[in-house]
Structures are given as structure tokens and as C-alpha cells.
XYZ file of N, CA and C in Angstrom:
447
model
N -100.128 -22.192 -19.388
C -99.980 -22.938 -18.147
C -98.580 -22.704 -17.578
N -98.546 -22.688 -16.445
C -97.353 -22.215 -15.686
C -96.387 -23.565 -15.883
N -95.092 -23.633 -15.556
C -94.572 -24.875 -15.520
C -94.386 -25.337 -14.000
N -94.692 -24.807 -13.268
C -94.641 -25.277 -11.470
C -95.793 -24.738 -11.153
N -96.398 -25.464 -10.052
C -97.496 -25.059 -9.208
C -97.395 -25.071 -7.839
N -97.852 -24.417 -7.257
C -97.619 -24.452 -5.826
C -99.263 -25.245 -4.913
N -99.007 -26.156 -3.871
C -100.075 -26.535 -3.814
C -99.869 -27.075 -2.399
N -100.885 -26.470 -1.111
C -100.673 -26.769 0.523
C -99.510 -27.074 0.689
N -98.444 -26.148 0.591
C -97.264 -26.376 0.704
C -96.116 -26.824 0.613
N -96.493 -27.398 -1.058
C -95.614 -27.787 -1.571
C -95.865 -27.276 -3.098
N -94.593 -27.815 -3.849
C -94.305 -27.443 -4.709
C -94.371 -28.602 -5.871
N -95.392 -28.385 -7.096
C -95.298 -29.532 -8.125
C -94.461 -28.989 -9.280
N -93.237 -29.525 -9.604
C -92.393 -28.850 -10.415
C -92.274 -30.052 -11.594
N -92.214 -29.315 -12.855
C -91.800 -30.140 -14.248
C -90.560 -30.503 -14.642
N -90.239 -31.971 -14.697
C -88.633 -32.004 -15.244
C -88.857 -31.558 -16.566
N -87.349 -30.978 -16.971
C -87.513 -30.830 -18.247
C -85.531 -31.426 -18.736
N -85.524 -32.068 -17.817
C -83.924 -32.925 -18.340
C -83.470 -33.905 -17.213
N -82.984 -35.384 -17.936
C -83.329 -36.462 -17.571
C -81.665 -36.682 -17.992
N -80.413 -37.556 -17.516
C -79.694 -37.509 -18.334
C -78.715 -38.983 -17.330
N -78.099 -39.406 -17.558
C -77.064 -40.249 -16.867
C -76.045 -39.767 -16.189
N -75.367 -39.953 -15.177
C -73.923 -39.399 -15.054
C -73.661 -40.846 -14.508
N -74.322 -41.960 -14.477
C -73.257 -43.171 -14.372
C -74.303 -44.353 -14.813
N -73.824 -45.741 -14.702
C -75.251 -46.530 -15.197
C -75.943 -46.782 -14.748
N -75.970 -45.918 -13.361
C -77.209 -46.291 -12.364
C -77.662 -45.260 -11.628
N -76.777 -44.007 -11.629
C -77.069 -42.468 -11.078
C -77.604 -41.703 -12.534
N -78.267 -40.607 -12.263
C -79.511 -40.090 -13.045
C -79.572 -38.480 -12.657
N -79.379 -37.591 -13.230
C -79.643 -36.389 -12.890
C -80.723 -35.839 -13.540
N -81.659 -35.343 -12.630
C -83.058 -34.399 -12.988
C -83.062 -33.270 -13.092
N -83.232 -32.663 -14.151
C -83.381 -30.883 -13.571
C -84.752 -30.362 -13.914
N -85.261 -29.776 -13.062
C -86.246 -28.985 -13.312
C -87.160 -28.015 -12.790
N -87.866 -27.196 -13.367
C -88.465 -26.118 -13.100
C -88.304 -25.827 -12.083
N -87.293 -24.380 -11.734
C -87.353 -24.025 -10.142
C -88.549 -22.777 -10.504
N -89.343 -22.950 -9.250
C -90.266 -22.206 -8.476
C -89.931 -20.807 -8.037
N -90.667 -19.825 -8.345
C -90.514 -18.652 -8.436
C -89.850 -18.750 -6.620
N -89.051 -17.698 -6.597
C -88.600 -17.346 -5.053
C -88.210 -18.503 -4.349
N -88.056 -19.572 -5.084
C -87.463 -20.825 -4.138
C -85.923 -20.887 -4.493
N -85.758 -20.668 -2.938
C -83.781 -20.832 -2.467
C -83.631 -21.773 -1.573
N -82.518 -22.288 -1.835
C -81.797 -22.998 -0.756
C -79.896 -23.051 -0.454
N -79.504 -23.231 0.246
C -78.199 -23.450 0.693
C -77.403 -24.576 0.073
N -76.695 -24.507 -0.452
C -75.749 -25.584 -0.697
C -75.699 -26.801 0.455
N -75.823 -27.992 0.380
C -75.702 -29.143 1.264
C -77.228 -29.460 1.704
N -78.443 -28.391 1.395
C -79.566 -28.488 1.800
C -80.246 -29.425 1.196
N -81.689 -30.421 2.047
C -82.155 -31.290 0.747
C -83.903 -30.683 0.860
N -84.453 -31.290 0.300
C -85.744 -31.261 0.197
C -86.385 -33.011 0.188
N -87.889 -32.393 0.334
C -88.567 -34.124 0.307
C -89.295 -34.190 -0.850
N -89.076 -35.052 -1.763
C -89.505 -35.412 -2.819
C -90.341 -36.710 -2.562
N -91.039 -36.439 -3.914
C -92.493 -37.649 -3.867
C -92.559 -37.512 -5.517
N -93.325 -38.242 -6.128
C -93.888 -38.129 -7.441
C -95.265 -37.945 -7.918
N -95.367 -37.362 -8.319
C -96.767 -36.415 -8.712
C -97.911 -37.666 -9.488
N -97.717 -38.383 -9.023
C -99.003 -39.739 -9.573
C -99.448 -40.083 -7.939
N -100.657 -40.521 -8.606
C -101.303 -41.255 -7.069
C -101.003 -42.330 -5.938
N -100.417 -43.067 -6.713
C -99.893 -43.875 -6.084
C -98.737 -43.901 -5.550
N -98.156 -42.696 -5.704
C -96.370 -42.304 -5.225
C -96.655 -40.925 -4.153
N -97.817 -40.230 -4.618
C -97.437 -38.686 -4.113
C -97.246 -38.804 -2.779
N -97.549 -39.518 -1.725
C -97.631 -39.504 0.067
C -96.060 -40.561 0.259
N -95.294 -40.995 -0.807
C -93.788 -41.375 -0.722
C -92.879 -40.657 -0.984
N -92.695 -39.988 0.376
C -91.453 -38.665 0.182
C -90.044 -39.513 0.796
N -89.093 -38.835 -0.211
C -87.564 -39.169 0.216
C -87.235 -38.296 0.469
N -86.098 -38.056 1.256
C -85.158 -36.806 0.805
C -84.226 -36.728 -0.315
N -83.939 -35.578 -0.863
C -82.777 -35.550 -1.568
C -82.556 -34.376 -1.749
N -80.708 -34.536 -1.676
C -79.890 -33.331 -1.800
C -80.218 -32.394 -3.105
N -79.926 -31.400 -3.267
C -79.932 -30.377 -4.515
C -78.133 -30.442 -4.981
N -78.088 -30.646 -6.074
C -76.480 -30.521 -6.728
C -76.427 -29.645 -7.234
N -77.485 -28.957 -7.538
C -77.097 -27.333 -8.834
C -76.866 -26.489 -7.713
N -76.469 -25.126 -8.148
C -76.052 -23.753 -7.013
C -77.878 -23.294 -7.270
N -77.907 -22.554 -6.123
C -78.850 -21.893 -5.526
C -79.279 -21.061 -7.009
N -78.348 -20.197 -7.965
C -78.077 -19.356 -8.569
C -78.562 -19.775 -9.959
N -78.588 -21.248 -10.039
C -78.994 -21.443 -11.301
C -80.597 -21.634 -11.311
N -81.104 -21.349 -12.634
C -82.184 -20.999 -13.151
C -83.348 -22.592 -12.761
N -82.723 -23.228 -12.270
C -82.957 -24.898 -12.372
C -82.963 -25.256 -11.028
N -83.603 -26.493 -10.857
C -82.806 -27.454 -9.525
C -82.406 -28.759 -10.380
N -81.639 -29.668 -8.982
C -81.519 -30.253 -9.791
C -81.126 -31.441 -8.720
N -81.345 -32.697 -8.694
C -80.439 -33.683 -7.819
C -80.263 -35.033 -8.524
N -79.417 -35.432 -8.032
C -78.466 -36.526 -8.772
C -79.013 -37.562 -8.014
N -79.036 -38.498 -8.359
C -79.952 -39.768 -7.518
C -79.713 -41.025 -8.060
N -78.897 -41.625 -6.862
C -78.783 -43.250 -7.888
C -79.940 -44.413 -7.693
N -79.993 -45.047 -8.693
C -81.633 -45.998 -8.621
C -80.967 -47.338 -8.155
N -82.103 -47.686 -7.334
C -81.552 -49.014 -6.448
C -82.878 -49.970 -7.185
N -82.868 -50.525 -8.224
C -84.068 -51.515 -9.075
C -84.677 -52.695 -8.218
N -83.526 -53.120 -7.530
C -83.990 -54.369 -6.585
C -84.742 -53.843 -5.218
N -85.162 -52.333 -4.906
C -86.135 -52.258 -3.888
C -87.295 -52.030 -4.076
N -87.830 -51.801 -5.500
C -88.676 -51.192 -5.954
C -89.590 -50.535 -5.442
N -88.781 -49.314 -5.132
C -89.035 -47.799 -4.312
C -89.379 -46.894 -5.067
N -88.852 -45.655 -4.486
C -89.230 -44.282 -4.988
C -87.689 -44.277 -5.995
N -86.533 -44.907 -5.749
C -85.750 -44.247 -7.142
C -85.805 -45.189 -7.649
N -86.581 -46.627 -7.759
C -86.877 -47.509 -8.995
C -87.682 -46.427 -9.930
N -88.552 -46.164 -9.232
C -90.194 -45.395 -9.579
C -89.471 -43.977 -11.005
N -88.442 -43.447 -9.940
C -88.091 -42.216 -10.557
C -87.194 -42.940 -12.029
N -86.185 -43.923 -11.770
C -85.475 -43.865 -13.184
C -86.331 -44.559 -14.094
N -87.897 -44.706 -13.908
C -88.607 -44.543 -15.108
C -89.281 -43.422 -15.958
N -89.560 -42.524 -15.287
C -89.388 -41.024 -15.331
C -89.078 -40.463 -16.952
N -90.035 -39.711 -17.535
C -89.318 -39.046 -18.498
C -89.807 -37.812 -18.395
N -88.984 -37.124 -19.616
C -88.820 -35.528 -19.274
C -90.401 -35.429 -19.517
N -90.508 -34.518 -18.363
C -92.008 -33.884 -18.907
C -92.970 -34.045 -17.490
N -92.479 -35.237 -16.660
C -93.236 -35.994 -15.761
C -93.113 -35.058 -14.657
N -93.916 -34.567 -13.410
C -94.363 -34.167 -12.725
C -93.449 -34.255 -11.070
N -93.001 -33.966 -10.034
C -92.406 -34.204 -9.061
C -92.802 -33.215 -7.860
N -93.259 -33.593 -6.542
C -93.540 -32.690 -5.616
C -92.449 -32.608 -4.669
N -91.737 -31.109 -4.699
C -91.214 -31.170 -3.375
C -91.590 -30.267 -2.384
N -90.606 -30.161 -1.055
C -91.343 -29.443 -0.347
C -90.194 -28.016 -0.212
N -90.119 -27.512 1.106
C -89.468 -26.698 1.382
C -87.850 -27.105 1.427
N -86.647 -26.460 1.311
C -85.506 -27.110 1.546
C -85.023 -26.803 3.186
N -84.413 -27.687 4.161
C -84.446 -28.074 4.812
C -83.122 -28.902 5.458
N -82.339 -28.385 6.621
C -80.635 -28.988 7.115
C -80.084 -29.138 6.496
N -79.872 -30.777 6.631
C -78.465 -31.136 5.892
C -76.933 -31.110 6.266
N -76.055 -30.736 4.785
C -74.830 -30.453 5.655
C -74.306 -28.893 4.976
N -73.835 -28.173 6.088
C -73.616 -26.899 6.021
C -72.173 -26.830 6.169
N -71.645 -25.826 4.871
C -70.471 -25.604 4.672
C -70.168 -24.477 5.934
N -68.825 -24.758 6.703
C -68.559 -23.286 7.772
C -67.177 -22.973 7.522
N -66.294 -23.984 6.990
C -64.537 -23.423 6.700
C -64.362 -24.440 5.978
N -63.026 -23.673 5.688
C -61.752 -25.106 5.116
C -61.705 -26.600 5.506
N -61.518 -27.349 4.928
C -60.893 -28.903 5.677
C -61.748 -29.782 5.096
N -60.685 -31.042 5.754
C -61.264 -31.890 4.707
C -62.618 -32.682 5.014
N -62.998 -33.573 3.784
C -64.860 -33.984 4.081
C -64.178 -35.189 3.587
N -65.196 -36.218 3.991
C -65.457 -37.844 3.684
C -66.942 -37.988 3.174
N -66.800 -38.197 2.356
C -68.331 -38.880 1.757
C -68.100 -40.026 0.995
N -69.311 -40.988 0.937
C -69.146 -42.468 0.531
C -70.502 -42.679 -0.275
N -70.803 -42.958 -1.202
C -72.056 -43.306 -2.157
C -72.396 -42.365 -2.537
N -73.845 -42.450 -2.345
C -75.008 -41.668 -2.100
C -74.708 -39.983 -1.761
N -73.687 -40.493 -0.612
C -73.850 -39.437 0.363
C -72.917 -37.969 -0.201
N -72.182 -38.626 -1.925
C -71.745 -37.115 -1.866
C -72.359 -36.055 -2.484
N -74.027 -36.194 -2.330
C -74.713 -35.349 -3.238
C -74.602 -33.770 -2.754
N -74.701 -33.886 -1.555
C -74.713 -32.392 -0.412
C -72.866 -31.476 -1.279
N -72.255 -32.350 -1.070
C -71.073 -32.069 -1.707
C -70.573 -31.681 -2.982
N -71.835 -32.078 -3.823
C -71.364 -31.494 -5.341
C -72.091 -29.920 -4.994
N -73.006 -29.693 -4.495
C -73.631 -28.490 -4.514
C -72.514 -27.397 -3.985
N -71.580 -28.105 -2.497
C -71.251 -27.285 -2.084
C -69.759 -27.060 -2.569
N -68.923 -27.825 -3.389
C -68.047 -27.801 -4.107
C -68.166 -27.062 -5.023
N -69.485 -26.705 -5.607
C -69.352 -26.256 -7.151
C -69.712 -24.759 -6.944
N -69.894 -24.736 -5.803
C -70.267 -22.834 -4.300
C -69.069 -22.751 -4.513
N -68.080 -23.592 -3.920
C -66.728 -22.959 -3.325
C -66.131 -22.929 -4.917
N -66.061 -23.283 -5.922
C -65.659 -23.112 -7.015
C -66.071 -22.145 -7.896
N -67.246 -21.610 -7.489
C -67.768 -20.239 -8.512
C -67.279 -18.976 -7.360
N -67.079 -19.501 -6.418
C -66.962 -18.170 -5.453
C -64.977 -18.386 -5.606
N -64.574 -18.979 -6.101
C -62.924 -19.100 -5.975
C -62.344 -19.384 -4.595
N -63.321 -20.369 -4.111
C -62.424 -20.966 -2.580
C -62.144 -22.240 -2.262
N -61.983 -22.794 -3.403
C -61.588 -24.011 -3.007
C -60.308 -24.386 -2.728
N -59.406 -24.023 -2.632
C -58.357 -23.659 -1.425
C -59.121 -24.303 -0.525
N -57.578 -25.335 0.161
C -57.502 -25.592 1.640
C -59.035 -26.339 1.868
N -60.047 -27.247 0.711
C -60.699 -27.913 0.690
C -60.295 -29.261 0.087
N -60.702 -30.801 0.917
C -60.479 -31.911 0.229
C -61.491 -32.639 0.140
N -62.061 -33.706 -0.687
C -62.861 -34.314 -0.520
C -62.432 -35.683 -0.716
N -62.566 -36.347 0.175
C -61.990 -37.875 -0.045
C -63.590 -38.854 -0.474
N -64.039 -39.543 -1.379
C -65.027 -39.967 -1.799
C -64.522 -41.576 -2.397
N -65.098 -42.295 -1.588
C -65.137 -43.750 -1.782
C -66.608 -44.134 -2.337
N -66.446 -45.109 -2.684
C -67.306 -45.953 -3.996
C -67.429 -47.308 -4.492
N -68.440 -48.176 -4.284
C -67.901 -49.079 -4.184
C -67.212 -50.333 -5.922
N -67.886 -49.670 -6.957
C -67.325 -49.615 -8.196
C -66.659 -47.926 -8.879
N -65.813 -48.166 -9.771
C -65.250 -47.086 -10.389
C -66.249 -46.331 -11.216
């Protein structure tokens, strides 16, 4: 069995790593799809591969580089809306996720500095960790507020 499927235009991909990066943000990685690229800052629409979730698409940013073997997005769970990232930080490795095509966002064009606040610096790890394998992070700042440490 393949580990991704492709299906009316979208994509059902397998996590296969589940992990913390804070006590309430969550990083997923999994199965990238043959020939699927995207841009740094780009997101896709995610849903969850059960019945009762699959027609609840979010967006979310991609944090891994285009280059790695993986996708991957960082996502913090909000428990008191009981949404799609309540839904997801129950999630274990193995569980099922549809996305679609990747799609805007925010696009790196030069130097200078960025503001991001929450949520919002997911577009930014992708495109930080571009300008850091390519050796340009020179003459880049990122100022990132939060509302705990």
C-alpha cells in the first residue's frame, strides 16, 4: 500500500511524526506526495481524513523546506473551540490528513525586516530556514511577539 493517495484533487497523506515544540503547539510531519512542491510562506487546506472532519478545511502554513523528503506544519491547539486543531492534537502517528494544493500566502522578495505575532509565524519558519540553507540571512530580522514565553 502506498503511504499517500491522491483522490479528486486532493491529497490523503499519512503522519508518521507527532511531536511538541511547546505545550500547546504540535508539529506533524508527513508523507509528502510524489511531485508535490511548494514555496516557502505557502499554505495548503487541511481537513482530517474521518467523516466527520473531512469537508473541515483550515489553512495551514508548511514549516519544512520544499527540499525535504516530508511536509510538515506546526500548529497550535486552541482546546476551548473544539475545532479542527482540538480534533488534530488528538491525532496519532499513523492517522490520515487531506490536503489540497499549496496556495499564496506570504512570499519572500528581499532583505528587511518581518513582524509576526502567534500563530502567524508559521509562513516564517519555512522561509527563514530557505534563507538559512541558501546562506542569506543577512540583512533579515524577525521581530516575533507572543503572548507567554
Amino acid at each position: 500500500m502506498k503511504e499517500n493517495q491522491f483522490t479528486m484533487g486532493n491529497y490523503i497523506v499519512k503522519i508518521f511524526s507527532i511531536e511538541y515544540a511547546t505545550h500547546d503547539v504540535k508539529r506533524y510531519k508527513f508523507f509528502k506526495p510524489q511531485d508535490y512542491s511548494f514555496v516557502p510562506g505557502q499554505a495548503t487546506d487541511v481537513s482530517i481524513n474521518a467523516p466527520e472532519w473531512k469537508d473541515e478545511k483550515r489553512p495551514f502554513t508548511f514549516t519544512c523546506l520544499n527540499s525535504d523528503p516530508y511536509l510538515e506544519f506546526t500548529i497550535k491547539t486552541y482546546p476551548s473551540h473544539l475545532g479542527v486543531t482540538n480534533e488534530l492534537s488528538k491525532l496519532e502517528e499513523g492517522a490520515e490528513l487531506i490536503i489540497g494544493d499549496p496556495w499564496g500566502a506570504i512570499n519572500y522578495t528581499k532583505p528587511g525586516d518581518f513582524i509576526a505575532a502567534g500563530a502567524g509565524i508559521t509562513p516564517f519558519i519555512a522561509i527563514f530556514r530557505h534563507l538559512h540553507k541558501l546562506g542569506k540571512i543577512k540583512g533579515n530580522r524577525l521581530f516575533y511577539s507572543n503572548k507567554t514565553a
